[in-house]
Coordinates of C-alpha atoms and ligand atoms in Angstrom, one line a residue:
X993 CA 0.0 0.0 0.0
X994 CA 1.0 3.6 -0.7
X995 CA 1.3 5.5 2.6
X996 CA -1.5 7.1 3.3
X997 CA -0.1 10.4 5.2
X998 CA 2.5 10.7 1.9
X999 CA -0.4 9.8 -0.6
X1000 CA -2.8 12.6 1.0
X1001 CA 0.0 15.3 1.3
X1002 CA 0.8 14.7 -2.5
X1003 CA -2.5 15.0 -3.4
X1004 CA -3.3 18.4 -1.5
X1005 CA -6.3 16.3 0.7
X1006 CA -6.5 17.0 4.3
X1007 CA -8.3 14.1 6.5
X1008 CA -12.1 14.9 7.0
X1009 CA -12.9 14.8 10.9
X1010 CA -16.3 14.7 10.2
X1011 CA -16.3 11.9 7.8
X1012 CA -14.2 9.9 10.4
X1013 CA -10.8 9.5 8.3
X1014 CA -8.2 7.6 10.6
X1015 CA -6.3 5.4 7.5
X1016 CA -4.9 2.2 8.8
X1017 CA -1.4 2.7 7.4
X1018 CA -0.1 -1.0 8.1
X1019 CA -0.7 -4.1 5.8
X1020 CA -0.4 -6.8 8.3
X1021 CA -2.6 -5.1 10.9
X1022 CA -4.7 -5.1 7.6
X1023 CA -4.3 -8.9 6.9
X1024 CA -4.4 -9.7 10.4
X1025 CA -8.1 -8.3 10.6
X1026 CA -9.1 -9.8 7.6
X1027 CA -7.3 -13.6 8.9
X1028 CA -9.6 -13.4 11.5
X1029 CA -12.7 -12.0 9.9
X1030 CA -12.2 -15.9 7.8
X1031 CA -13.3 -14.3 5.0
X1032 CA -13.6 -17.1 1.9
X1033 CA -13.8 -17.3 -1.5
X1034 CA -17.4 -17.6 -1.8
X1035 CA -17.8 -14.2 -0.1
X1036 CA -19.5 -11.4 -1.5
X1037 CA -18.2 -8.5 0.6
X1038 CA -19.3 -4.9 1.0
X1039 CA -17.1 -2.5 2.8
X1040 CA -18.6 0.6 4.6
X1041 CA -15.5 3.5 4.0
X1042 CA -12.8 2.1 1.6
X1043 CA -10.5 5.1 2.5
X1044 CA -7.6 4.7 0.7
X1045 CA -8.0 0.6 0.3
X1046 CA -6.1 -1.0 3.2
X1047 CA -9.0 -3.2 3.9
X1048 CA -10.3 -3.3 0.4
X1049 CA -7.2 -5.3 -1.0
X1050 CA -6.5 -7.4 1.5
X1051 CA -10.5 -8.7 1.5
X1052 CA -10.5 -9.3 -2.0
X1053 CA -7.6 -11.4 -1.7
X1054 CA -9.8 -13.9 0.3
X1055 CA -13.2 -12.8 -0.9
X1056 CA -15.3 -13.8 -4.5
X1057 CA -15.9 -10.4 -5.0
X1058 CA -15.4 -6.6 -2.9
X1059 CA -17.4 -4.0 -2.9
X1060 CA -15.8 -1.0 -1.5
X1061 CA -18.2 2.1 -0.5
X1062 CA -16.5 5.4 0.0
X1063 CA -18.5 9.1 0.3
X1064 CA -15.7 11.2 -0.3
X1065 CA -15.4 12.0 -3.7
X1066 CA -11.6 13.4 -3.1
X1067 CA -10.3 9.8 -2.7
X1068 CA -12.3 7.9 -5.2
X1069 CA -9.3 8.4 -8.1
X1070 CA -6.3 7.8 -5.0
X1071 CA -8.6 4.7 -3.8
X1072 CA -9.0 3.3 -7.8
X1073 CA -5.3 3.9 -8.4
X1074 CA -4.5 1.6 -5.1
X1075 CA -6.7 -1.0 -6.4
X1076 CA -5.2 -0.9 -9.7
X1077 CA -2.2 -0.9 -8.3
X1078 CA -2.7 -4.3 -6.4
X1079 CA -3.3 -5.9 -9.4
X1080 CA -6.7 -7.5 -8.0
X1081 CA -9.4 -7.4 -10.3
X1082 CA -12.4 -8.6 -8.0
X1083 CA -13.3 -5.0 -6.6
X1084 CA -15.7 -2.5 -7.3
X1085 CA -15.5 0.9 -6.1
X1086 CA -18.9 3.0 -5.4
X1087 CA -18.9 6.4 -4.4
X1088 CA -22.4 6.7 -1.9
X1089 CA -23.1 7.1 1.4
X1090 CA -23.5 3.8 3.1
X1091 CA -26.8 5.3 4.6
X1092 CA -28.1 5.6 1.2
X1093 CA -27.7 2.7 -0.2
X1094 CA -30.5 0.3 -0.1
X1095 CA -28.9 -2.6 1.2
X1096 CA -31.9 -5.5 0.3
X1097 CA -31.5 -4.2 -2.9
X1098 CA -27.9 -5.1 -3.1
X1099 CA -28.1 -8.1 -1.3
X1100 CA -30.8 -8.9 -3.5
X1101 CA -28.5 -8.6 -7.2
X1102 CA -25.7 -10.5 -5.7
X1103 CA -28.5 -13.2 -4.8
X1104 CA -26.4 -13.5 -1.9
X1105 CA -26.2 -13.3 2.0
X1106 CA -23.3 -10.0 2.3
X1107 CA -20.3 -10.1 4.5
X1108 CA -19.6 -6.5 6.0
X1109 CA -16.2 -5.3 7.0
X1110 CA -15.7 -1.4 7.6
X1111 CA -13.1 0.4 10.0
X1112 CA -16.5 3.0 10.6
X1113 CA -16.5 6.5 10.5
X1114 CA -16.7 6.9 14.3
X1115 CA -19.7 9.4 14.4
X1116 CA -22.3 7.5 12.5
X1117 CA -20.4 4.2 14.3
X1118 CA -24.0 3.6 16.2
X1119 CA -26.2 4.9 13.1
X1120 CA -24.9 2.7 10.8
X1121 CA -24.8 -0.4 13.2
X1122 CA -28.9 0.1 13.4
X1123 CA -29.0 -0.2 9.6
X1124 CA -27.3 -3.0 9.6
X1125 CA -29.5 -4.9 12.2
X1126 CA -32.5 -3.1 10.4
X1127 CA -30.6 -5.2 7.5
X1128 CA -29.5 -8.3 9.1
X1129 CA -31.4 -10.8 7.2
X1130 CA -29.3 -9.4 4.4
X1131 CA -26.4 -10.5 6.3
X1132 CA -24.0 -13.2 6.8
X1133 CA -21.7 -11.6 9.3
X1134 CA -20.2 -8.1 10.3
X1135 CA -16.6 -6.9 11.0
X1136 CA -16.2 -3.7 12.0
X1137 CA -14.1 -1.5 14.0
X1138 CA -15.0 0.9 16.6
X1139 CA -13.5 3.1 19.0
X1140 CA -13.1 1.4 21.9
X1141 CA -15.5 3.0 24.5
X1142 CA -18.2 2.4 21.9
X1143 CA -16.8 -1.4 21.2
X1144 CA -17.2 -1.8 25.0
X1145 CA -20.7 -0.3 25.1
X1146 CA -21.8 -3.1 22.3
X1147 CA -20.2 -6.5 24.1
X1148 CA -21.1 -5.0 27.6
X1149 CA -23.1 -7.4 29.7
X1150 CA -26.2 -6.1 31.5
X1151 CA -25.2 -4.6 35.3
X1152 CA -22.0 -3.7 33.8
X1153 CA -21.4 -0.4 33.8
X1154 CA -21.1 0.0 29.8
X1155 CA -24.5 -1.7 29.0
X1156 CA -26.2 0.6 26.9
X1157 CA -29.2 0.4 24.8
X1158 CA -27.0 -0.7 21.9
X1159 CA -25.9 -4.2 23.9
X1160 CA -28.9 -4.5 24.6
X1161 CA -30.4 -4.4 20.5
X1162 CA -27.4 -6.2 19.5
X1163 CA -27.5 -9.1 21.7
X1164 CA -31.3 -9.5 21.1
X1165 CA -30.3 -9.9 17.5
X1166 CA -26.7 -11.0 17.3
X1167 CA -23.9 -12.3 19.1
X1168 CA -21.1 -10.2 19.1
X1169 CA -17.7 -10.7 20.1
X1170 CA -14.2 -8.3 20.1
X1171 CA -11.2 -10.2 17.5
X1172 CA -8.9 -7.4 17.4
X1173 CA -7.9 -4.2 19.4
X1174 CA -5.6 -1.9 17.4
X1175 CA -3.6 0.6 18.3
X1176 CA -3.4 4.4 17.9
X1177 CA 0.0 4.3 15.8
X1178 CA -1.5 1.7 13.4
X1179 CA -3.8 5.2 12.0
X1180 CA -2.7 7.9 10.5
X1181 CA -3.9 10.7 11.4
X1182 CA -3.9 9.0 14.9
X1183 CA -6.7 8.7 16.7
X1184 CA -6.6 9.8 20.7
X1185 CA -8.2 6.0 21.4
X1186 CA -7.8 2.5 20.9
X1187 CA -10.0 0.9 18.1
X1188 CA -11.4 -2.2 18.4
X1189 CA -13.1 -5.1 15.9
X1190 CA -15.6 -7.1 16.7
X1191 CA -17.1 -9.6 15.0
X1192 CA -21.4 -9.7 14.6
X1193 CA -22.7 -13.0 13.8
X1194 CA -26.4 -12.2 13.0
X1195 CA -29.2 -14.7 14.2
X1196 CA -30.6 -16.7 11.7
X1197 CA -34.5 -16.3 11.8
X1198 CA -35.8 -12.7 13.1
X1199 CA -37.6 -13.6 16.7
X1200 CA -41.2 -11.2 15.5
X1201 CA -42.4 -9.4 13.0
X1202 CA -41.1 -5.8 11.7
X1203 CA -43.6 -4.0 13.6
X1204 CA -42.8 -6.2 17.1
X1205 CA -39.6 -5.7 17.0
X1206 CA -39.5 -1.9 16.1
X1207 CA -41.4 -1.7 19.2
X1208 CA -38.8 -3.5 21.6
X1209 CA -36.2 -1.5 20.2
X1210 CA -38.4 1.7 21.4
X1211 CA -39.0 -0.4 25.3
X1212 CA -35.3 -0.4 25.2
X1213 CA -34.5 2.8 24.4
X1214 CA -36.8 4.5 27.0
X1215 CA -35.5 2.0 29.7
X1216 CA -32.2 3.6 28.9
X1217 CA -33.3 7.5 27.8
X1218 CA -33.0 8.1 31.4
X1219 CA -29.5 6.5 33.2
X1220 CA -30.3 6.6 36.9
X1221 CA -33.9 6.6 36.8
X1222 CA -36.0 3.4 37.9
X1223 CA -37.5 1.5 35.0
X1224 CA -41.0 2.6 36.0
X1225 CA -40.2 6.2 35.7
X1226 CA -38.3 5.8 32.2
X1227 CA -41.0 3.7 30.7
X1228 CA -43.6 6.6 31.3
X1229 CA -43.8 9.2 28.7
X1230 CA -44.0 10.3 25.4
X1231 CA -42.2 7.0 23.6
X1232 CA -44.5 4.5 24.9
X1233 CA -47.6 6.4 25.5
X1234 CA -47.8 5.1 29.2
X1235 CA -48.1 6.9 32.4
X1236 CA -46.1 5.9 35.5
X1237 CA -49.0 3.3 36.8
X1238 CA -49.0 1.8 33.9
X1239 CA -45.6 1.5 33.7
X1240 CA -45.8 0.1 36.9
X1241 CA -47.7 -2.6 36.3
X1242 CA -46.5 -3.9 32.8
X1243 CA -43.0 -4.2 34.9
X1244 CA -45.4 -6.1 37.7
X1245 CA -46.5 -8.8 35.2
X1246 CA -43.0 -8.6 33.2
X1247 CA -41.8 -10.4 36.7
X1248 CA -39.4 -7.1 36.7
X1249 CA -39.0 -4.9 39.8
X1250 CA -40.3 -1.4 38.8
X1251 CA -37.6 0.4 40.7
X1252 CA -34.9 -1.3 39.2
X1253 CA -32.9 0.7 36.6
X1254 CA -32.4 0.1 32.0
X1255 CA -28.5 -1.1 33.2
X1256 CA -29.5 -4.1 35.0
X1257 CA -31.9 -5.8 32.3
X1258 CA -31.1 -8.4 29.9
X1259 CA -32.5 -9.3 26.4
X1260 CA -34.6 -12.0 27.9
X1261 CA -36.4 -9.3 30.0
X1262 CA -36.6 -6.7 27.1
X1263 CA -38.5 -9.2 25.5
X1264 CA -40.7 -10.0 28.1
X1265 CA -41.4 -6.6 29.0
X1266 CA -42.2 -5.5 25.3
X1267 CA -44.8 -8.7 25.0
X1268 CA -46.5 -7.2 28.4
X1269 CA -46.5 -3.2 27.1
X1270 CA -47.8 -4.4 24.0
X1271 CA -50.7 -6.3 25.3
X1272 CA -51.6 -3.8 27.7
X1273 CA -51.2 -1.1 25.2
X1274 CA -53.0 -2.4 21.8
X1275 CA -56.0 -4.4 20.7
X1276 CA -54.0 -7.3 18.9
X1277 CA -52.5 -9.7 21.2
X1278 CA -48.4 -10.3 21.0
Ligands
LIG858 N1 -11.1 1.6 5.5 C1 -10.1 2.6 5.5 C2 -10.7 4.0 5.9 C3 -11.2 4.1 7.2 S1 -11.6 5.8 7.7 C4 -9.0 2.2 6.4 O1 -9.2 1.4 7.2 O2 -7.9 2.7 6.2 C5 -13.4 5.8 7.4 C6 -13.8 6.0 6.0 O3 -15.2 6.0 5.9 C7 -13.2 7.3 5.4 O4 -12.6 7.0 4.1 C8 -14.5 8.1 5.1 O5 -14.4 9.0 4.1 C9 -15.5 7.0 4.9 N2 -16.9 7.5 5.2 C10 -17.3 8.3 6.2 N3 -18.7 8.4 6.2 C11 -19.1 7.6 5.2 C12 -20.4 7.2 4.8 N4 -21.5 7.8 5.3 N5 -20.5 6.4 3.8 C13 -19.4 5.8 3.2 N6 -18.2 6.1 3.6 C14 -18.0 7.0 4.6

């Protein structure tokens, strides 16, 4: 790989902070990622933010076939020339917003489950994981790499004090566990964190329907819209449409203690507790 700092400063381009640009810079941390991501030659794979191509290259040496998606249009020539330049001739380049691509649709023309890889832009990081699990029947698997704090926050186990509404979504769907952490150096520019990988494995069969789920996904979040606050107090409001008794009493006949807090309940419970605020709540039964 071309360097990416030398690359850039040839080229006149300054990193985007907003887009999230920290280029690995290092081909075996590259390969290393992609080792363990067991990517294989029947893979179709579609990479969220080629960058400059360190992933890109080293997937398609493994994979049938790469899709790399970058937004920036000031890379797309640099990123074409590195693939070019590799000499691999299994990788498409598209220039789009991963939020704008309609991802059923492309899973759809490959006629294929997708693998994802992506080193993410850290401030969609969260945005783009929803899509994906919004996605997931799309999906074979997920690699992707995160900022540490927000890696933590995904594989945090409930009580813990990183278990977040997003641990919570992802282990209802997924299981999800950390392959690589790498290291601030390994970036250029460098990043004040550590990154992280970790590896999604996507449940086969969705547990309930569009709507059902959607629905958890909103039990969850108002459990943890308000840290510190007992269940029965962050359930009520606007999100749900339930007052405080009635929040109450779901919890009641969810078998969960009303005054506990979001932190402290696990997927099992979410579930239970959406089935119990969705039969108080509508006329069709869960
Ligand atoms: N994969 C490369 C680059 C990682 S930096 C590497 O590991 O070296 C993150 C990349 O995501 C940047 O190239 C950035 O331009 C791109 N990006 C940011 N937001 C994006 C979006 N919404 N859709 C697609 N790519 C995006």
């Amino acid at each position: 790989m071309t360097f990416p700092a030398q690359l850039l400063r040839k080229n006149n381009i300054f990193p985007k902070k907003d887009f999230g640009q920290n280029f690995l810079i290092d081909d075996q941390t590259a390969q290393m990622i992609i080792k363990r991501a067991g990517i294989d030659k029947d893979d179709i794979v579609l990479e969220i933010g080629s960058g400059l191509g360190a992933l890109t290259v080293q997937a398609s040496k493994k994979a049938k076939k790469v899709y790399g998606i970058e937004k920036d249009d000031r890379l797309i020539d640099l990123l074409k020339e590195e693939v070019v330049k590799s000499g691999q001739s299994n990788i498409e380049i598209i220039c789009k917003d991963i939020m704008k691509l309609n991802i059923e649709e492309f899973a759809q023309t490959q006629r294929k489950k997708l693998v994802i890889i992506g080193n993410l832009p850290y401030n969609i990081s969260s945005q783009i994981l929803f899509r994906l699990v919004e996605n997931r029947e799309f999906i074979k698997r997920a690699y992707l790499m995160f900022q540490l704090e927000l890696a933590n926050r995904i594989t945090a186990f409930p009580g813990s004090k990183d278990y977040s509404r997003l641990s919570a979504v992802m282990q209802y769907c997924s299981t999800v566990k950390p392959i690589a952490d790498i290291k601030p150096h390994l970036f250029f520019p460098k990043p004040a964190v550590q990154s992280r990988v970790i590896e999604v494995s996507f449940f086969d069969t969705p547990a309930f329907s569009y709507e059902k789920e959607k629905f958890l996904f909103k039990v969850i979040k108002a459990a943890f819209s308000k840290r510190r606050k007992t269940l029965k107090n962050s359930l009520a409001g606007d999100d749900l449409l339930i007052n405080r008794e009635e929040a109450e009493k779901i919890l009641k006949t969810a078998k969960i203690d009303p005054v506990r807090r979001g932190e402290t309940v696990n997927v099992e419970e979410f579930v239970n507790l959406a089935k119990e605020a969705w039969n108080s709540t509508r006329e069709d039964k869960w």
